[in-house]
């Protein structure tokens, strides 16, 4: 199996090097108490990235950034922060894919949900911190992002926060693979909002193709398959948890997957219009951005 071969090449990481920096409590009684400082650090990190984006890109890009409308600059800074988060997620995802509880899920499905490692707690903490920042941004700029993004931020934060129960913590890595499509979403946004000529037409086309391919693979194919396998594992531990946990997670995942299908359908329709010459590459990028931003 290709997956087995890949996992064999990934080191097994279970330790959290940042636990030693927790100021208190000295002896935590819960996983949340054990990792709270990492949640706070993560939120602070992304907040700082957002705040620094404007000054940095004002220098780097000059008028191409400063002449954007205020709302577009806010959105630009958010997408820069999102891009940083993508790479943080990749760095966390790869080693966590090889966590012993998830790798052994076929033999011990209950522990693929109830198992916990210090590194798994770190993965959940840093991801929850990001989505708390995401919720903060969506609430502060609600008129810009709307209820859809607020719901997405809450759903994602809730899903990863269950890792502190602990519940579904070993699945954090597999579900972070959804982020593989996010860099292309961000690049598409930049291409549609920045002045014409910032990105070449060839770059926009290649990015659009990569966006559709990765989106379909990780959010549609893998998304539905992963949730189906998660549901199978949940059956093995139903008598050990509050049933609200599996029910709420499955409902949220179903809603998010359905939204992904809708977004992908829109992308396909836009690609067809582009192929027929009904709109320019930049217009197509703009329309995709409006559908899945």
XYZ file of C-alpha atoms in Angstrom:
293
model
C 0.000 0.000 0.000
C 1.256 3.455 -0.915
C 0.002 4.969 2.351
C 1.776 2.325 4.423
C 5.020 2.955 2.548
C 4.745 6.704 3.108
C 3.968 6.307 6.802
C 7.020 4.095 7.220
C 9.176 7.014 6.078
C 7.614 9.469 8.541
C 9.112 9.588 12.037
C 6.842 8.759 14.958
C 6.454 11.915 17.038
C 4.589 11.750 20.335
C 6.373 14.318 22.517
C 5.514 17.998 22.848
C 8.650 20.160 23.226
C 6.643 23.173 24.397
C 5.062 21.665 27.506
C 8.042 22.801 29.547
C 7.118 26.424 28.857
C 3.668 26.208 30.438
C 3.656 28.800 33.242
C 0.924 27.026 35.202
C -0.464 24.738 36.467
C 2.544 22.687 37.425
C 0.456 19.521 37.534
C -2.385 19.873 35.004
C -5.515 17.833 35.601
C -6.897 18.056 32.066
C -5.479 18.173 28.564
C -6.760 21.711 28.190
C -4.813 22.778 31.273
C -1.807 20.954 29.864
C -1.864 22.781 26.520
C -3.638 26.092 27.223
C -0.452 28.119 26.800
C -0.016 26.748 23.276
C -3.537 27.825 22.347
C -2.775 31.317 23.631
C 0.600 31.408 21.868
C -0.987 30.279 18.607
C -3.703 32.934 18.748
C -1.107 35.595 19.551
C 1.157 34.429 16.721
C -1.560 34.705 14.073
C -2.776 38.018 15.476
C 0.745 39.413 15.133
C 1.080 38.045 11.585
C -2.131 39.819 10.640
C -0.976 43.080 12.218
C 2.446 42.950 10.539
C 1.087 42.083 7.102
C -0.008 45.632 6.294
C 3.240 47.434 7.164
C 5.381 44.767 5.512
C 3.455 44.601 2.251
C 3.118 48.376 2.117
C 6.904 48.411 1.796
C 7.199 45.388 -0.490
C 4.316 46.149 -2.847
C 3.916 49.891 -2.509
C 0.831 51.317 -4.272
C -0.337 47.863 -5.347
C -1.188 47.330 -1.673
C -1.711 50.828 -0.292
C -4.186 51.818 -3.016
C -6.440 48.870 -2.274
C -9.658 49.675 -0.436
C -9.614 49.261 3.337
C -11.802 46.156 3.208
C -9.559 44.604 0.560
C -6.464 45.327 2.653
C -8.126 43.647 5.627
C -8.921 40.656 3.444
C -5.376 40.664 2.068
C -3.904 40.519 5.573
C -6.279 37.705 6.496
C -5.215 35.689 3.450
C -1.551 36.262 4.272
C -2.207 34.930 7.769
C -4.116 32.003 6.295
C -1.158 31.216 4.045
C 1.177 31.123 7.036
C -1.251 28.836 8.840
C -1.244 26.448 5.879
C 2.460 25.807 6.226
C 2.225 25.484 10.004
C -0.541 22.930 9.454
C 1.586 20.997 6.958
C 4.450 20.867 9.456
C 2.095 19.511 12.125
C 0.123 17.228 9.831
C 2.971 15.142 8.436
C 4.376 13.738 11.702
C 0.925 13.433 13.269
C -0.250 11.225 10.405
C 2.031 8.567 11.840
C 0.716 8.726 15.388
C 0.347 5.184 16.757
C -3.358 5.457 17.565
C -4.373 6.401 14.026
C -1.949 4.046 12.275
C -3.357 1.158 14.326
C -7.006 2.184 13.876
C -8.001 -0.955 11.965
C -6.922 -3.127 14.891
C -8.057 -0.743 17.611
C -10.679 1.671 16.239
C -11.715 2.900 19.684
C -8.244 4.253 20.398
C -8.195 6.087 17.074
C -10.720 8.338 18.813
C -9.862 8.069 22.494
C -6.090 7.821 22.220
C -3.914 10.794 23.057
C -0.283 11.865 22.803
C 1.429 15.060 23.886
C 2.203 15.903 20.262
C -1.435 15.320 19.343
C -2.362 17.809 22.039
C 0.082 20.287 20.508
C -1.461 19.824 17.060
C -4.947 20.478 18.428
C -3.800 23.418 20.553
C -2.066 25.261 17.718
C -4.982 24.620 15.377
C -7.576 25.730 17.928
C -5.549 28.883 18.524
C -5.699 29.659 14.821
C -9.445 29.165 14.630
C -9.991 31.332 17.710
C -8.142 34.044 15.794
C -10.309 33.207 12.770
C -13.466 33.614 14.854
C -12.173 36.916 16.213
C -11.577 38.218 12.687
C -14.940 36.974 11.395
C -16.736 38.601 14.322
C -14.824 41.888 14.073
C -15.362 42.129 10.320
C -18.709 40.376 10.214
C -20.007 42.657 7.467
C -17.067 41.567 5.322
C -17.024 37.811 5.971
C -20.606 37.033 6.962
C -22.213 34.166 8.815
C -20.757 31.453 6.568
C -17.182 32.081 7.599
C -18.203 32.557 11.213
C -19.840 29.121 11.136
C -16.824 27.555 9.432
C -14.481 28.982 12.059
C -16.653 27.773 14.916
C -17.117 24.302 13.425
C -13.389 23.845 12.846
C -12.483 25.161 16.291
C -15.028 22.852 17.917
C -13.805 19.820 15.985
C -10.167 20.281 16.972
C -11.055 21.323 20.530
C -12.607 17.897 21.104
C -9.021 16.648 21.057
C -8.760 17.885 24.649
C -11.554 15.556 25.828
C -9.663 13.585 24.426
C -11.735 12.650 21.400
C -10.688 12.382 17.745
C -7.224 13.688 18.586
C -5.474 11.045 16.408
C -7.658 12.171 13.494
C -6.367 15.752 13.670
C -3.562 15.042 11.191
C -5.743 13.355 8.573
C -8.249 16.200 8.711
C -5.531 18.831 8.416
C -4.920 17.469 4.912
C -7.894 19.628 3.909
C -5.465 22.549 4.115
C -3.564 21.259 1.075
C -5.982 23.148 -1.156
C -5.902 26.386 0.838
C -2.688 27.874 -0.645
C -4.265 27.712 -4.092
C -7.446 29.332 -2.765
C -5.339 32.157 -1.334
C -3.316 32.617 -4.517
C -6.556 32.741 -6.487
C -7.788 35.494 -4.177
C -4.588 37.506 -4.615
C -4.774 37.077 -8.393
C -8.347 38.350 -8.494
C -7.936 41.335 -6.175
C -4.475 42.723 -6.891
C -3.896 44.998 -9.896
C -3.858 43.350 -13.318
C -0.394 42.135 -14.217
C 0.595 41.184 -10.667
C 0.145 37.560 -11.702
C 0.622 36.314 -15.255
C -2.291 34.633 -17.002
C -0.294 31.394 -17.135
C 0.214 31.483 -13.368
C -3.490 32.061 -12.781
C -4.445 29.173 -15.073
C -1.966 26.745 -13.483
C -3.076 27.772 -10.002
C -6.714 27.337 -11.007
C -6.063 23.809 -12.226
C -4.137 22.920 -9.071
C -6.914 24.440 -6.972
C -9.585 22.305 -8.600
C -7.520 19.112 -8.496
C -6.434 19.438 -4.866
C -9.851 20.671 -3.758
C -11.536 17.671 -5.354
C -9.041 15.158 -3.964
C -8.645 16.386 -0.390
C -12.010 17.998 0.305
C -14.400 15.880 -1.743
C -12.891 12.417 -2.242
C -10.829 12.264 0.938
C -13.323 14.388 2.865
C -16.252 12.020 2.436
C -14.111 8.900 2.768
C -12.470 10.163 5.952
C -15.808 11.019 7.548
C -17.180 7.589 6.653
C -14.167 5.928 8.284
C -14.469 8.237 11.269
C -18.087 7.136 11.672
C -16.993 3.491 11.611
C -14.455 4.149 14.360
C -17.056 6.025 16.381
C -19.215 2.925 16.566
C -16.427 1.163 18.435
C -16.429 3.685 21.270
C -20.038 4.853 21.523
C -20.424 3.363 24.983
C -17.365 5.242 26.269
C -18.266 8.836 25.398
C -21.096 11.314 25.575
C -23.030 10.598 22.389
C -23.303 14.324 21.729
C -19.643 14.286 20.669
C -19.878 11.863 17.733
C -23.281 13.165 16.657
C -22.211 16.808 16.635
C -18.950 16.057 14.832
C -20.649 14.004 12.138
C -23.329 16.656 11.593
C -20.745 19.433 11.326
C -18.598 17.387 8.956
C -21.596 16.576 6.787
C -22.500 20.264 6.540
C -18.927 21.276 5.735
C -18.552 18.510 3.146
C -21.823 19.536 1.534
C -20.544 23.099 1.352
C -17.359 21.830 -0.291
C -19.415 20.009 -2.926
C -21.355 23.197 -3.631
C -18.132 25.206 -3.943
C -16.580 22.624 -6.247
C -19.671 22.627 -8.445
C -19.346 26.392 -8.756
C -15.677 26.051 -9.696
C -16.528 23.548 -12.427
C -19.189 25.867 -13.850
C -16.741 28.779 -13.864
C -14.073 26.636 -15.548
C -16.574 25.699 -18.263
C -17.338 29.354 -18.900
C -13.616 30.079 -19.149
C -13.085 27.157 -21.544
C -15.868 28.488 -23.782
C -14.259 31.918 -23.838
C -17.163 33.546 -22.024
C -14.887 35.322 -19.537
C -11.222 36.200 -19.096
C -8.824 34.346 -16.833
C -8.844 37.210 -14.334
C -12.649 37.329 -14.351
C -12.752 33.584 -13.768
C -10.369 33.922 -10.832
C -12.529 36.710 -9.428
C -15.673 34.616 -9.750
C -14.025 31.637 -8.032
C -12.897 33.949 -5.258
C -16.446 35.202 -4.771
C -17.755 31.627 -4.530
C -15.235 30.102 -2.124
C -13.540 33.052 -0.437
